[in-house]
């Protein structure tokens, strides 16, 4: 119940295309869902995050879509660019639990072809 | 230096060696974290320090020993490691001492550890 399942494991997209990464969770107590972006040789960096009181959040070319009833959320990268090539991690947390824990997905390696 | 720095960036050690990983945050944050990142596995939280006090020890074997001498520095002391401990070890920090998960964690670049 504590897992976050992320798919696909890897993704290849043409420049200008849409990249879609999906995550699913079981624990209905999760109420904070960040996405992290990690470039080779770097640590993860927060990209965008959402709470379940909204169904969508957009920041530039990055959009999180959230489906509370299905317990799924996804990251959409519009107009994907070669500079977006990185590994993306979804995560989930319970902000009322008093803990610091994120439950992370296993990551998606995105390659955007020029 | 800005952000979160980690040294060394790469470390190769034998199973009988003792070594230490160092993390320094230049952000004035109050909480620091150690994570283990293995290929095709989720990031694993190992330890959390809040205001220099360890507040989380996530069932980590005793061959890993953390130390937080002040709010800017975090160490991970390693001894008698196993080959399966080979991984990228990431340090992170966040502003709030209470560890609100909505408080952004800032990660360092990691130390790539290889245990022979």
Coordinates of C-alpha atoms in Angstrom, one line a residue:
Chain A
X1 CA 0.0 0.0 0.0
X2 CA 3.0 2.2 0.4
X3 CA 4.2 1.8 -3.2
X4 CA 4.0 4.3 -6.0
X5 CA 4.1 2.5 -9.4
X6 CA 5.6 4.5 -12.2
X7 CA 5.5 3.8 -15.9
X8 CA 7.0 3.5 -18.4
X9 CA 10.6 2.7 -17.3
X10 CA 12.0 4.5 -20.3
X11 CA 10.5 6.7 -23.0
X12 CA 11.8 8.0 -26.3
X13 CA 10.0 11.0 -27.9
X14 CA 10.7 13.1 -30.9
X15 CA 11.5 16.8 -30.4
X16 CA 8.2 18.7 -30.3
X17 CA 6.2 15.7 -29.1
X18 CA 4.4 15.1 -25.9
X19 CA 6.0 13.0 -23.2
X20 CA 3.6 11.3 -20.7
X21 CA 4.7 9.6 -17.6
X22 CA 2.2 7.9 -15.3
X23 CA 2.1 7.0 -11.6
X24 CA -0.4 5.1 -9.5
X25 CA -0.7 4.8 -5.7
X26 CA -2.8 2.9 -3.3
X27 CA -2.6 4.9 0.0
X28 CA -5.6 7.3 0.0
X29 CA -3.9 9.3 2.8
X30 CA -1.3 10.6 0.3
X31 CA -2.1 14.3 -0.4
X32 CA 1.0 15.7 -1.9
X33 CA 2.5 14.6 -5.2
X34 CA 5.8 16.1 -6.4
X35 CA 7.7 15.3 -9.5
X36 CA 11.5 15.4 -9.6
X37 CA 13.8 15.7 -12.6
X38 CA 17.3 14.3 -12.5
X39 CA 20.0 15.0 -15.0
X40 CA 23.0 12.7 -15.3
X41 CA 25.6 13.5 -12.6
X42 CA 23.1 15.7 -10.7
X43 CA 20.8 15.2 -7.8
X44 CA 17.0 15.2 -8.3
X45 CA 15.4 18.7 -8.4
X46 CA 11.7 19.5 -7.7
X47 CA 10.0 20.1 -11.0
X48 CA 6.3 20.5 -10.1
X49 CA 3.9 19.3 -7.4
X50 CA 0.2 19.0 -6.9
X51 CA -2.3 18.4 -4.2
X52 CA -5.5 16.4 -4.8
X53 CA -7.8 19.4 -4.5
X54 CA -7.1 20.3 -8.1
X55 CA -7.2 18.0 -11.1
X56 CA -4.5 19.8 -13.1
X57 CA -1.5 22.0 -12.5
X58 CA 0.5 23.6 -15.2
X59 CA 3.9 25.3 -15.1
X60 CA 5.2 26.2 -18.5
X61 CA 5.5 23.1 -20.7
X62 CA 5.0 20.8 -17.7
X63 CA 1.5 19.7 -16.5
X64 CA 0.4 17.3 -13.8
X65 CA -2.9 15.7 -14.3
X66 CA -4.5 14.2 -11.2
X67 CA -7.3 11.6 -11.0
X68 CA -8.2 11.2 -7.4
X69 CA -10.8 8.5 -7.9
X70 CA -8.4 6.3 -10.0
X71 CA -5.5 7.2 -7.6
X72 CA -3.4 8.1 -10.6
X73 CA -1.4 11.1 -11.6
X74 CA 0.7 11.8 -14.6
X75 CA 3.3 14.3 -15.9
X76 CA 2.9 15.7 -19.4
X77 CA 5.7 17.5 -21.1
X78 CA 4.5 19.5 -24.0
X79 CA 6.7 20.4 -27.0
X80 CA 9.4 18.1 -25.6
X81 CA 13.0 19.3 -26.1
X82 CA 16.3 17.5 -26.1
X83 CA 17.2 19.4 -22.9
X84 CA 14.3 17.6 -21.2
X85 CA 16.2 14.4 -21.5
X86 CA 16.5 13.2 -17.9
X87 CA 15.1 10.8 -15.4
X88 CA 11.8 11.7 -13.9
X89 CA 10.5 10.5 -10.5
X90 CA 7.1 10.8 -9.1
X91 CA 6.5 10.7 -5.4
X92 CA 3.8 10.8 -2.9
X93 CA 3.5 11.9 0.7
X94 CA 1.0 12.4 3.5
X95 CA 1.5 16.0 4.7
X96 CA -0.4 15.3 7.9
X97 CA 1.6 12.3 8.9
X98 CA 4.3 14.3 10.7
X99 CA 7.0 12.4 8.8
X100 CA 9.4 13.5 6.1
X101 CA 8.9 10.6 3.9
X102 CA 8.3 10.6 0.2
X103 CA 7.4 7.4 -1.4
X104 CA 9.2 7.5 -4.7
X105 CA 8.4 5.8 -8.0
X106 CA 11.2 3.9 -9.7
X107 CA 11.9 6.6 -12.3
X108 CA 11.4 7.1 -16.1
X109 CA 14.3 7.7 -18.3
X110 CA 13.2 10.2 -21.0
X111 CA 15.2 10.7 -24.2
X112 CA 14.1 13.4 -26.5
X113 CA 15.5 13.0 -30.0
X114 CA 16.6 16.1 -31.9
Chain B
X1 CA 29.7 27.1 -3.3
X2 CA 26.0 27.2 -3.6
X3 CA 23.2 24.7 -2.9
X4 CA 24.1 21.3 -1.6
X5 CA 27.6 19.9 -2.2
X6 CA 28.8 16.4 -1.6
X7 CA 32.3 14.9 -1.5
X8 CA 33.8 12.8 -2.8
X9 CA 31.8 12.4 -6.0
X10 CA 33.1 8.9 -6.6
X11 CA 34.4 6.4 -4.1
X12 CA 35.7 2.8 -4.5
X13 CA 36.3 0.9 -1.3
X14 CA 36.9 -2.6 -0.2
X15 CA 34.6 -4.5 2.2
X16 CA 37.0 -4.0 5.1
X17 CA 37.6 -0.3 4.6
X18 CA 36.3 2.6 6.6
X19 CA 35.3 5.8 4.7
X20 CA 33.1 8.8 5.1
X21 CA 30.8 10.8 2.8
X22 CA 30.5 14.5 3.4
X23 CA 27.6 16.8 2.6
X24 CA 27.4 20.5 3.1
X25 CA 24.4 22.8 2.5
X26 CA 24.8 26.5 1.9
X27 CA 21.1 27.3 2.1
X28 CA 20.6 27.9 5.8
X29 CA 18.3 25.0 6.0
X30 CA 17.3 23.2 9.2
X31 CA 16.8 19.6 8.0
X32 CA 19.2 17.3 6.2
X33 CA 18.7 13.8 4.7
X34 CA 20.6 10.9 3.4
X35 CA 19.1 8.8 0.5
X36 CA 20.3 5.7 -1.3
X37 CA 19.6 5.5 -5.0
X38 CA 20.0 2.2 -6.7
X39 CA 19.3 1.4 -10.3
X40 CA 15.7 0.6 -11.1
X41 CA 14.7 1.1 -7.4
X42 CA 12.9 3.9 -5.7
X43 CA 15.0 6.4 -3.8
X44 CA 15.3 5.1 -0.3
X45 CA 15.3 7.5 2.7
X46 CA 18.0 6.5 5.1
X47 CA 18.4 9.1 7.8
X48 CA 16.8 12.5 8.6
X49 CA 18.3 15.2 10.8
X50 CA 16.3 18.1 12.0
X51 CA 18.1 20.9 13.9
X52 CA 21.1 18.5 14.2
X53 CA 19.0 15.8 15.9
X54 CA 18.4 12.5 14.2
X55 CA 14.7 12.1 13.8
X56 CA 14.5 9.2 11.4
X57 CA 16.5 6.0 11.0
X58 CA 14.8 4.1 8.3
X59 CA 15.9 0.6 9.3
X60 CA 19.4 1.2 8.0
X61 CA 22.1 -1.4 8.8
X62 CA 24.6 -0.3 11.5
X63 CA 27.4 -0.4 9.0
X64 CA 26.1 3.1 8.0
X65 CA 26.6 5.6 10.7
X66 CA 25.4 9.2 10.2
X67 CA 26.8 12.3 12.0
X68 CA 25.5 15.9 11.9
X69 CA 27.9 18.1 13.8
X70 CA 26.0 21.3 12.8
X71 CA 23.1 22.4 10.7
X72 CA 25.3 22.8 7.6
X73 CA 27.2 19.5 7.6
X74 CA 26.2 15.9 7.4
X75 CA 28.4 12.9 7.3
X76 CA 27.8 9.2 6.5
X77 CA 30.4 7.0 8.0
X78 CA 30.9 3.7 6.2
X79 CA 32.5 0.5 7.5
X80 CA 32.5 -3.2 6.5
X81 CA 30.2 -2.5 3.6
X82 CA 28.8 -5.2 1.3
X83 CA 28.9 -5.2 -2.5
X84 CA 25.1 -4.6 -2.5
X85 CA 25.7 -1.3 -0.8
X86 CA 27.1 0.0 -4.1
X87 CA 24.8 2.9 -5.1
X88 CA 24.5 6.6 -5.5
X89 CA 24.2 8.2 -2.1
X90 CA 22.3 11.5 -2.1
X91 CA 22.2 14.2 0.5
X92 CA 19.4 16.7 0.6
X93 CA 18.3 19.6 2.8
X94 CA 15.0 21.5 3.4
X95 CA 14.1 24.7 5.2
X96 CA 11.7 23.6 7.9
X97 CA 13.0 21.8 10.9
X98 CA 9.8 19.9 11.4
X99 CA 10.1 18.2 8.1
X100 CA 6.9 19.1 6.3
X101 CA 6.9 17.0 3.2
X102 CA 5.6 19.9 1.2
X103 CA 8.8 21.8 2.0
X104 CA 11.1 21.4 -1.0
X105 CA 14.1 19.2 -0.6
X106 CA 17.2 20.3 -2.4
X107 CA 19.5 17.5 -3.4
X108 CA 23.2 17.4 -3.8
X109 CA 24.8 15.6 -6.9
X110 CA 25.5 12.5 -4.9
X111 CA 28.5 10.2 -4.2
X112 CA 28.8 7.2 -6.5
X113 CA 30.0 4.4 -4.2
X114 CA 31.4 1.1 -5.4
X115 CA 32.1 -1.6 -2.9
X116 CA 34.5 -4.3 -4.2

